[in-house]
């Protein structure tokens, strides 16, 4: 799975989230994170950094990852921007921390990969958003 951060001009945002993920001992039991340079840095990702996560399937690991991202977003002094989770071609973009958004991310992370293979590519895209704004 890849995690991309668009923090509206904050070039260090992906690195900061990566640090948060690496510091959580419980998450380290279920996941491994690597910070890499994107092959193509887009306008949406100023620094062009991507967090590659190798997460064990399961609701506990998914919920833990989502909770850490929510805490990271809440702790940021500047506008949070978006965090995009991409797993096997399925994408969920987090614009807020509404219950619906969090449920969709957990569902994406806890589900089996499309087609039953970790290398499967599906073109499905989902964008989770809420009119309630950032919390």
PDB file of C-alpha atoms in Angstrom:
ATOM      1  CA  UNK A   1       0.000   0.000   0.000  1.00  0.00           C
ATOM      2  CA  UNK A   2       1.152   3.551  -0.663  1.00  0.00           C
ATOM      3  CA  UNK A   3       0.324   6.636   1.348  1.00  0.00           C
ATOM      4  CA  UNK A   4       0.626  10.055  -0.296  1.00  0.00           C
ATOM      5  CA  UNK A   5       0.341  13.342   1.564  1.00  0.00           C
ATOM      6  CA  UNK A   6      -0.774  16.610   0.008  1.00  0.00           C
ATOM      7  CA  UNK A   7      -0.283  19.143   2.783  1.00  0.00           C
ATOM      8  CA  UNK A   8      -0.728  22.266   0.682  1.00  0.00           C
ATOM      9  CA  UNK A   9       2.863  23.398   0.294  1.00  0.00           C
ATOM     10  CA  UNK A  10       4.367  21.624   3.304  1.00  0.00           C
ATOM     11  CA  UNK A  11       7.260  19.732   1.728  1.00  0.00           C
ATOM     12  CA  UNK A  12       8.025  17.895   4.986  1.00  0.00           C
ATOM     13  CA  UNK A  13       4.496  16.542   5.563  1.00  0.00           C
ATOM     14  CA  UNK A  14       5.107  13.030   4.172  1.00  0.00           C
ATOM     15  CA  UNK A  15       8.329  12.761   6.157  1.00  0.00           C
ATOM     16  CA  UNK A  16       6.533  13.939   9.301  1.00  0.00           C
ATOM     17  CA  UNK A  17       3.750  11.346   8.890  1.00  0.00           C
ATOM     18  CA  UNK A  18       6.369   8.675   8.202  1.00  0.00           C
ATOM     19  CA  UNK A  19       8.046   9.596  11.513  1.00  0.00           C
ATOM     20  CA  UNK A  20       4.703   9.284  13.342  1.00  0.00           C
ATOM     21  CA  UNK A  21       4.088   5.852  11.813  1.00  0.00           C
ATOM     22  CA  UNK A  22       7.584   4.623  12.692  1.00  0.00           C
ATOM     23  CA  UNK A  23       7.278   5.769  16.312  1.00  0.00           C
ATOM     24  CA  UNK A  24       4.205   3.691  17.134  1.00  0.00           C
ATOM     25  CA  UNK A  25       5.355   0.380  18.637  1.00  0.00           C
ATOM     26  CA  UNK A  26       2.024  -1.369  18.150  1.00  0.00           C
ATOM     27  CA  UNK A  27       1.857  -0.429  14.465  1.00  0.00           C
ATOM     28  CA  UNK A  28       5.396  -1.721  13.957  1.00  0.00           C
ATOM     29  CA  UNK A  29       4.128  -5.158  15.030  1.00  0.00           C
ATOM     30  CA  UNK A  30       1.654  -5.161  12.118  1.00  0.00           C
ATOM     31  CA  UNK A  31       3.334  -3.011   9.491  1.00  0.00           C
ATOM     32  CA  UNK A  32       6.598  -1.915   7.963  1.00  0.00           C
ATOM     33  CA  UNK A  33       6.997   1.579   6.512  1.00  0.00           C
ATOM     34  CA  UNK A  34       9.499   2.933   3.993  1.00  0.00           C
ATOM     35  CA  UNK A  35       9.770   6.504   2.743  1.00  0.00           C
ATOM     36  CA  UNK A  36      10.660   6.701  -0.940  1.00  0.00           C
ATOM     37  CA  UNK A  37      10.952   9.345  -3.627  1.00  0.00           C
ATOM     38  CA  UNK A  38       8.077   9.199  -6.109  1.00  0.00           C
ATOM     39  CA  UNK A  39       9.008   8.259  -9.654  1.00  0.00           C
ATOM     40  CA  UNK A  40       7.125  11.345 -10.809  1.00  0.00           C
ATOM     41  CA  UNK A  41       6.664  14.226  -8.393  1.00  0.00           C
ATOM     42  CA  UNK A  42       3.337  15.816  -9.232  1.00  0.00           C
ATOM     43  CA  UNK A  43       2.029  19.287  -8.456  1.00  0.00           C
ATOM     44  CA  UNK A  44      -0.092  17.711  -5.715  1.00  0.00           C
ATOM     45  CA  UNK A  45       2.960  16.296  -3.934  1.00  0.00           C
ATOM     46  CA  UNK A  46       5.571  18.990  -3.670  1.00  0.00           C
ATOM     47  CA  UNK A  47       8.291  16.824  -2.152  1.00  0.00           C
ATOM     48  CA  UNK A  48       7.425  13.805  -4.256  1.00  0.00           C
ATOM     49  CA  UNK A  49       7.705  11.457  -1.274  1.00  0.00           C
ATOM     50  CA  UNK A  50       5.551   8.375  -0.829  1.00  0.00           C
ATOM     51  CA  UNK A  51       5.205   6.184   2.236  1.00  0.00           C
ATOM     52  CA  UNK A  52       5.162   2.513   1.289  1.00  0.00           C
ATOM     53  CA  UNK A  53       3.386   0.474   3.942  1.00  0.00           C
ATOM     54  CA  UNK A  54       3.473  -3.277   4.186  1.00  0.00           C
ATOM     55  CA  UNK A  55       0.490  -3.918   6.458  1.00  0.00           C
ATOM     56  CA  UNK A  56      -0.738  -7.301   7.573  1.00  0.00           C
ATOM     57  CA  UNK A  57      -4.363  -7.857   6.685  1.00  0.00           C
ATOM     58  CA  UNK A  58      -6.729  -7.383   9.554  1.00  0.00           C
ATOM     59  CA  UNK A  59      -9.083  -4.962  11.165  1.00  0.00           C
ATOM     60  CA  UNK A  60      -6.761  -4.257  14.117  1.00  0.00           C
ATOM     61  CA  UNK A  61      -3.839  -3.177  11.923  1.00  0.00           C
ATOM     62  CA  UNK A  62      -6.106  -1.105   9.681  1.00  0.00           C
ATOM     63  CA  UNK A  63      -7.795   0.652  12.592  1.00  0.00           C
ATOM     64  CA  UNK A  64      -4.453   1.375  14.235  1.00  0.00           C
ATOM     65  CA  UNK A  65      -3.040   2.896  11.045  1.00  0.00           C
ATOM     66  CA  UNK A  66      -6.120   5.073  10.551  1.00  0.00           C
ATOM     67  CA  UNK A  67      -6.011   6.259  14.180  1.00  0.00           C
ATOM     68  CA  UNK A  68      -2.363   7.293  13.819  1.00  0.00           C
ATOM     69  CA  UNK A  69      -3.094   9.239  10.619  1.00  0.00           C
ATOM     70  CA  UNK A  70      -6.054  10.971  12.330  1.00  0.00           C
ATOM     71  CA  UNK A  71      -3.874  11.905  15.335  1.00  0.00           C
ATOM     72  CA  UNK A  72      -1.134  13.187  13.012  1.00  0.00           C
ATOM     73  CA  UNK A  73      -3.611  15.338  11.079  1.00  0.00           C
ATOM     74  CA  UNK A  74      -5.052  16.760  14.321  1.00  0.00           C
ATOM     75  CA  UNK A  75      -1.588  17.648  15.641  1.00  0.00           C
ATOM     76  CA  UNK A  76      -0.543  19.603  12.533  1.00  0.00           C
ATOM     77  CA  UNK A  77      -0.460  23.372  13.011  1.00  0.00           C
ATOM     78  CA  UNK A  78      -1.220  24.141   9.367  1.00  0.00           C
ATOM     79  CA  UNK A  79      -4.125  23.082   7.138  1.00  0.00           C
ATOM     80  CA  UNK A  80      -4.099  19.311   6.973  1.00  0.00           C
ATOM     81  CA  UNK A  81      -4.560  18.811   3.232  1.00  0.00           C
ATOM     82  CA  UNK A  82      -5.314  15.264   2.122  1.00  0.00           C
ATOM     83  CA  UNK A  83      -3.875  11.829   2.761  1.00  0.00           C
ATOM     84  CA  UNK A  84      -4.351   9.239   0.010  1.00  0.00           C
ATOM     85  CA  UNK A  85      -4.209   5.494   0.600  1.00  0.00           C
ATOM     86  CA  UNK A  86      -3.618   3.365  -2.505  1.00  0.00           C
ATOM     87  CA  UNK A  87      -3.758  -0.406  -2.264  1.00  0.00           C
ATOM     88  CA  UNK A  88      -3.594  -2.601  -5.336  1.00  0.00           C
ATOM     89  CA  UNK A  89      -5.106   0.064  -7.577  1.00  0.00           C
ATOM     90  CA  UNK A  90      -7.914   1.041  -5.192  1.00  0.00           C
ATOM     91  CA  UNK A  91      -7.586   4.562  -3.822  1.00  0.00           C
ATOM     92  CA  UNK A  92      -9.217   6.301  -0.859  1.00  0.00           C
ATOM     93  CA  UNK A  93      -8.467   9.984  -0.327  1.00  0.00           C
ATOM     94  CA  UNK A  94      -9.012  11.334   3.177  1.00  0.00           C
ATOM     95  CA  UNK A  95     -10.185  14.937   3.254  1.00  0.00           C
ATOM     96  CA  UNK A  96     -11.516  14.822   6.822  1.00  0.00           C
ATOM     97  CA  UNK A  97     -11.936  12.497   9.765  1.00  0.00           C
ATOM     98  CA  UNK A  98     -15.669  11.800   9.531  1.00  0.00           C
ATOM     99  CA  UNK A  99     -16.948   8.373  10.542  1.00  0.00           C
ATOM    100  CA  UNK A 100     -17.761   7.525   6.897  1.00  0.00           C
ATOM    101  CA  UNK A 101     -14.247   8.434   5.746  1.00  0.00           C
ATOM    102  CA  UNK A 102     -12.580   6.411   8.475  1.00  0.00           C
ATOM    103  CA  UNK A 103     -14.829   3.401   7.835  1.00  0.00           C
ATOM    104  CA  UNK A 104     -13.937   3.444   4.118  1.00  0.00           C
ATOM    105  CA  UNK A 105     -10.212   3.579   4.839  1.00  0.00           C
ATOM    106  CA  UNK A 106     -10.419   0.755   7.382  1.00  0.00           C
ATOM    107  CA  UNK A 107     -12.479  -1.311   4.903  1.00  0.00           C
ATOM    108  CA  UNK A 108      -9.845  -0.743   2.206  1.00  0.00           C
ATOM    109  CA  UNK A 109      -6.970  -1.691   4.477  1.00  0.00           C
ATOM    110  CA  UNK A 110      -8.644  -4.664   6.173  1.00  0.00           C
ATOM    111  CA  UNK A 111     -10.001  -6.298   3.024  1.00  0.00           C
ATOM    112  CA  UNK A 112      -8.283  -8.921   0.936  1.00  0.00           C
ATOM    113  CA  UNK A 113      -6.539  -7.523  -2.150  1.00  0.00           C
ATOM    114  CA  UNK A 114      -8.698  -7.465  -5.315  1.00  0.00           C
ATOM    115  CA  UNK A 115      -8.438 -10.707  -7.240  1.00  0.00           C
ATOM    116  CA  UNK A 116      -6.884 -12.455  -4.237  1.00  0.00           C
ATOM    117  CA  UNK A 117      -3.323 -11.522  -5.237  1.00  0.00           C
ATOM    118  CA  UNK A 118      -1.209  -8.793  -3.725  1.00  0.00           C
ATOM    119  CA  UNK A 119       0.036  -7.720  -7.147  1.00  0.00           C
ATOM    120  CA  UNK A 120      -3.396  -7.372  -8.734  1.00  0.00           C
ATOM    121  CA  UNK A 121      -4.194  -4.063 -10.353  1.00  0.00           C
ATOM    122  CA  UNK A 122      -7.719  -2.706 -10.239  1.00  0.00           C
ATOM    123  CA  UNK A 123      -8.700   0.680 -11.589  1.00  0.00           C
ATOM    124  CA  UNK A 124     -11.339   1.361  -8.949  1.00  0.00           C
ATOM    125  CA  UNK A 125     -11.052   4.700  -7.194  1.00  0.00           C
ATOM    126  CA  UNK A 126     -12.929   5.979  -4.198  1.00  0.00           C
ATOM    127  CA  UNK A 127     -12.728   9.430  -2.722  1.00  0.00           C
ATOM    128  CA  UNK A 128     -13.990   9.790   0.817  1.00  0.00           C
ATOM    129  CA  UNK A 129     -15.076  13.265   1.731  1.00  0.00           C
ATOM    130  CA  UNK A 130     -17.504  14.974   4.023  1.00  0.00           C
ATOM    131  CA  UNK A 131     -19.035  18.410   4.135  1.00  0.00           C
ATOM    132  CA  UNK A 132     -18.235  18.635   7.836  1.00  0.00           C
ATOM    133  CA  UNK A 133     -14.669  19.778   7.152  1.00  0.00           C
ATOM    134  CA  UNK A 134     -11.538  18.777   9.069  1.00  0.00           C
ATOM    135  CA  UNK A 135     -11.809  17.776  12.670  1.00  0.00           C
TER     136      UNK A 135
END
